[in-house]
GROMACS .gro file of C-alpha atoms in nm:
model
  184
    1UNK     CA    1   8.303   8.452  -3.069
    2UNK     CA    2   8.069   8.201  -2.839
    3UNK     CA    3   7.848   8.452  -2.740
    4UNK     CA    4   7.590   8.629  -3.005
    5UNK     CA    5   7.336   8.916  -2.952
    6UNK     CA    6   7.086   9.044  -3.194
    7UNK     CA    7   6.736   9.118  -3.323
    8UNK     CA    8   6.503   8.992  -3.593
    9UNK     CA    9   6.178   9.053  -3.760
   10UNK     CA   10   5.986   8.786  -3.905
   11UNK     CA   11   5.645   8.771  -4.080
   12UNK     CA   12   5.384   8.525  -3.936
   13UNK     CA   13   5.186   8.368  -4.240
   14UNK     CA   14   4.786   8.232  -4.136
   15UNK     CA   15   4.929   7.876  -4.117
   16UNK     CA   16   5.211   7.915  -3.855
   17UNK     CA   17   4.884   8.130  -3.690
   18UNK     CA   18   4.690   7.886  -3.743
   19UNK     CA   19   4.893   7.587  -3.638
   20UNK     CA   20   4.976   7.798  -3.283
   21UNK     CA   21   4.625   7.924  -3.191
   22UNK     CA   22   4.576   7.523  -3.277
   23UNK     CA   23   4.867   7.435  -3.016
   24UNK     CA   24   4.747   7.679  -2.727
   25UNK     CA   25   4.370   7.625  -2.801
   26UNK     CA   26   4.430   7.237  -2.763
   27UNK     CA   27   4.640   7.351  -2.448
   28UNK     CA   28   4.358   7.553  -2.302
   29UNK     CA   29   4.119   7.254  -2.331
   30UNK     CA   30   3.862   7.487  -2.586
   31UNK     CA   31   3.623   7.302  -2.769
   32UNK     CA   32   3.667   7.219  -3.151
   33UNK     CA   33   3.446   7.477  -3.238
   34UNK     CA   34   3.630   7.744  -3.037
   35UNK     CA   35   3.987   7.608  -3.156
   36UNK     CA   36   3.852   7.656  -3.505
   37UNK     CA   37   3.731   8.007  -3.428
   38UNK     CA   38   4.052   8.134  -3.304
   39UNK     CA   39   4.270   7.969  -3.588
   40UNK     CA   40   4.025   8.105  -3.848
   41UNK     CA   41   3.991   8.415  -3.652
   42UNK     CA   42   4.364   8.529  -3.673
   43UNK     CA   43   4.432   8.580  -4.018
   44UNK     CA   44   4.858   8.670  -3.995
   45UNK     CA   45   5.108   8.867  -3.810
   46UNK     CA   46   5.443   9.009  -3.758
   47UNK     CA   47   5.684   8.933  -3.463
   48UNK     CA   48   6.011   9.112  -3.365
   49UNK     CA   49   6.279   8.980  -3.061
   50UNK     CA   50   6.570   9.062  -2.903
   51UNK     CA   51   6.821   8.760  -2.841
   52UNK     CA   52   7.165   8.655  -2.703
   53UNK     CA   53   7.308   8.304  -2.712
   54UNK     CA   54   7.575   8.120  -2.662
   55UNK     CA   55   7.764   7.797  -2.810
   56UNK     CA   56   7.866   7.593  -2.520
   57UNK     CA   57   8.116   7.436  -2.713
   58UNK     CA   58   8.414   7.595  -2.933
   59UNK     CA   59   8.409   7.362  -3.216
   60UNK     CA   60   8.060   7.293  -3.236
   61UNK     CA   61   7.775   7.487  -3.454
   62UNK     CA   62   7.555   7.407  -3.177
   63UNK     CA   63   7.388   7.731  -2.972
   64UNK     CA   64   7.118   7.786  -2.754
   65UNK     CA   65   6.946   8.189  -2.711
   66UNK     CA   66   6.694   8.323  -2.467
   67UNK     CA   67   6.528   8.662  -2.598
   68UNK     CA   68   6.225   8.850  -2.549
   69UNK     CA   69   5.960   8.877  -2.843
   70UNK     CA   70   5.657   9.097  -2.919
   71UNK     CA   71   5.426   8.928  -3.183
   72UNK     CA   72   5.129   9.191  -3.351
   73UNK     CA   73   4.834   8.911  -3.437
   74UNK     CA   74   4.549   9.061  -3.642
   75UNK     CA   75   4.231   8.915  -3.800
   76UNK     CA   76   3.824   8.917  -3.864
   77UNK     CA   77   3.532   8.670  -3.768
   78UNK     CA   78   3.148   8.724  -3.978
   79UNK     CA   79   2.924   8.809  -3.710
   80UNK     CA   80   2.769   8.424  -3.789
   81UNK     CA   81   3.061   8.279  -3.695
   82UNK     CA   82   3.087   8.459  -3.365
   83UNK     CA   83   2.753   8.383  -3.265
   84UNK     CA   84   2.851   7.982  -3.257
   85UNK     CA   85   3.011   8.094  -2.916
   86UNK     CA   86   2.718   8.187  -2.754
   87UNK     CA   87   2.854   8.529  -2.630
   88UNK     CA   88   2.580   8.680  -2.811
   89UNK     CA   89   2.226   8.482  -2.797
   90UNK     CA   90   2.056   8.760  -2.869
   91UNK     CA   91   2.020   8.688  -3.231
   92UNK     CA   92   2.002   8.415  -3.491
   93UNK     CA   93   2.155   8.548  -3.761
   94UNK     CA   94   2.348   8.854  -3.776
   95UNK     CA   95   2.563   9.075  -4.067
   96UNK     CA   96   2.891   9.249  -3.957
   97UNK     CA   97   3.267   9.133  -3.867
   98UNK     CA   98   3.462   9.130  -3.561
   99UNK     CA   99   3.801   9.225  -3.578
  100UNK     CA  100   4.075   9.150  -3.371
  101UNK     CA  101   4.399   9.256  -3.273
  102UNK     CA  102   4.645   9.146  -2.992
  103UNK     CA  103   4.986   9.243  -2.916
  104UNK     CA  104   5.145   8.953  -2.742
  105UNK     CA  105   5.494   8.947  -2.489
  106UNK     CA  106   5.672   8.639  -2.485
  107UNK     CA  107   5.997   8.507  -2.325
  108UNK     CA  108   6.194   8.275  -2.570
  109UNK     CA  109   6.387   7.986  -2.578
  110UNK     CA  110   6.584   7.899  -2.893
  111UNK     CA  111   6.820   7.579  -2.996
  112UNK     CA  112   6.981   7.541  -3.323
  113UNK     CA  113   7.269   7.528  -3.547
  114UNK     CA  114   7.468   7.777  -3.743
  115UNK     CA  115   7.719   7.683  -4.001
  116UNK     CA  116   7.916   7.844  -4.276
  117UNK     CA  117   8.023   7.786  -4.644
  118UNK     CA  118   8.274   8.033  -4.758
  119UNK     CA  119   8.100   8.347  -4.681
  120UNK     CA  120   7.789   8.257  -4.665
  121UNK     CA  121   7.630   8.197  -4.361
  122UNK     CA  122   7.330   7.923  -4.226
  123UNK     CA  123   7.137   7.907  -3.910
  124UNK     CA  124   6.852   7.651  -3.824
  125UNK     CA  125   6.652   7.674  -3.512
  126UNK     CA  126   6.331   7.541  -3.326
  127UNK     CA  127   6.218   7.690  -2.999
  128UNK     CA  128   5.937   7.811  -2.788
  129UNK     CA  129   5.794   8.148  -2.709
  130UNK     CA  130   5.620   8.170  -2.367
  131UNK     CA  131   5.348   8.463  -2.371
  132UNK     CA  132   5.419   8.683  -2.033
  133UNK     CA  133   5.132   8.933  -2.136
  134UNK     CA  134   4.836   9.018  -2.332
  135UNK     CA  135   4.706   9.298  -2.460
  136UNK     CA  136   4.401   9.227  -2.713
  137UNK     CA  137   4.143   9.500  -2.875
  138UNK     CA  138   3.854   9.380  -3.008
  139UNK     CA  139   3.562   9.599  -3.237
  140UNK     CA  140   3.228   9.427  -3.263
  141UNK     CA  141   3.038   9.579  -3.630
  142UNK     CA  142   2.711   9.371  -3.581
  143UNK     CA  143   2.397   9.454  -3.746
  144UNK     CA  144   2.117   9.506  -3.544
  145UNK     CA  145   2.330   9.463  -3.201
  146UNK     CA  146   2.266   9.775  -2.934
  147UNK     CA  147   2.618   9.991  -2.891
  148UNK     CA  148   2.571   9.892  -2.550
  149UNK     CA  149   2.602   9.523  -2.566
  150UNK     CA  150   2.835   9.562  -2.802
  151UNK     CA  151   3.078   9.693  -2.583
  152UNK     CA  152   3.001   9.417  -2.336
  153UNK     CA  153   3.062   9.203  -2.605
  154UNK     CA  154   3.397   9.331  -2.707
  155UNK     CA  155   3.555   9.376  -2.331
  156UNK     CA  156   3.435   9.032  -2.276
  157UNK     CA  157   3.631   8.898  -2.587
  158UNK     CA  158   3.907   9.075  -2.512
  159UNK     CA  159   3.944   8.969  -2.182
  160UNK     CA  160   3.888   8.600  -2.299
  161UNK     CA  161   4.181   8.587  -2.578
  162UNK     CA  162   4.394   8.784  -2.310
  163UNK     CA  163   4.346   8.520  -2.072
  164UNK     CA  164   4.360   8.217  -2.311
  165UNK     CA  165   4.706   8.349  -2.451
  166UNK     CA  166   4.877   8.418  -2.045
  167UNK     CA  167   4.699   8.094  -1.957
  168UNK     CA  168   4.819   7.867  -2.182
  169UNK     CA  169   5.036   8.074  -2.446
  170UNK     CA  170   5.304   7.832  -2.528
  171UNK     CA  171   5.432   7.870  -2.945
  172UNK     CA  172   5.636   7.674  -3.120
  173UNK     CA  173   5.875   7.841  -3.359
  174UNK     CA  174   6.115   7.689  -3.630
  175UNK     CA  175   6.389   7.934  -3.764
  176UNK     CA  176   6.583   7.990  -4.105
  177UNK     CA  177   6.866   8.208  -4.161
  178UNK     CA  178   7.150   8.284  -4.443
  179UNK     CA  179   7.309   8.585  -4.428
  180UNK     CA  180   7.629   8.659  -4.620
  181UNK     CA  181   7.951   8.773  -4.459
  182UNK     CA  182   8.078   9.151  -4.593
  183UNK     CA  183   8.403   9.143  -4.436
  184UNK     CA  184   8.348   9.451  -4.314
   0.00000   0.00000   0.00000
């Protein structure tokens, strides 16, 4: 009974997105502007892992898992808000969105505590998620923008979230579990 395996599924609300972009923006070394821009940028998410853990100790509530995760980020900029990057200096003013989505793989680390009253079960947890890959599509809907460029523009993009999230994808994560014991 040391050793634990599972899965999970958790839904990531704009502020943990926000507070993580925040984390591996400041990480990165992009400018405020930018770092606002990608918080903004992704609006929420969902994440789902694979674990197995251990408690090192017998009478302790004490465990540490390692586990793989896949997090699904999705979101919109307003073409104005886009432009304050300079990717597009074409034009001044521009109507239109740019949506994003990126599909992240991350290695996790996990410490925490799990504890029981009568059947009901409690686990707390903090740990890290270390992004191992990248895959982000962006769609650029800008009025008055040539389909050409706009493709340019989008590969571009994509390439740049790709590479900020492998280069300095680091996320915290805090955990919160009850569950309640069938006896099954």
């Amino acid at each position: 009974r040391r050793f634990h395996a599972g899965f999970g599924v958790a839904a990531l609300p704009a502020s943990f997105v926000d507070v993580s972009s925040g984390i591996a923006s400041a990480v990165s070394g992009l400018d405020a502007t930018e770092s606002d821009l990608v918080g903004s940028g992704l609006d929420d998410g969902f994440s789902l892992k694979l674990f197995a853990g251990w408690r090192p100790f017998p009478e302790e509530v004490f465990f540490i898992q390692a586990g793989y995760a896949y997090f699904q980020l999705d979101g919109a900029l307003e073409a104005n808000d886009v432009l304050t990057l300079g990717l597009i200096d074409d034009l001044s003013t521009a109507q239109g969105w740019v949506e994003l989505n990126t599909a992240l793989h991350a290695g996790e680390l996990e410490l925490g505590f799990r504890w029981s009253v009568e059947d009901v079960r409690f686990r707390v947890s903090m740990g890290l998620a270390v992004v191992l890959g990248s895959a982000s599509d962006v769609q650029v809907d800008i009025e008055g923008l040539p389909a050409a460029e706009a493709r340019v523009a989008e590969t571009q993009a994509a390439q740049a979230v790709d590479d900020g999230f492998t280069g300095s994808g680091v996320f915290p994560s805090l955990g919160f579990g009850v569950a309640y014991d069938l006896r099954l």
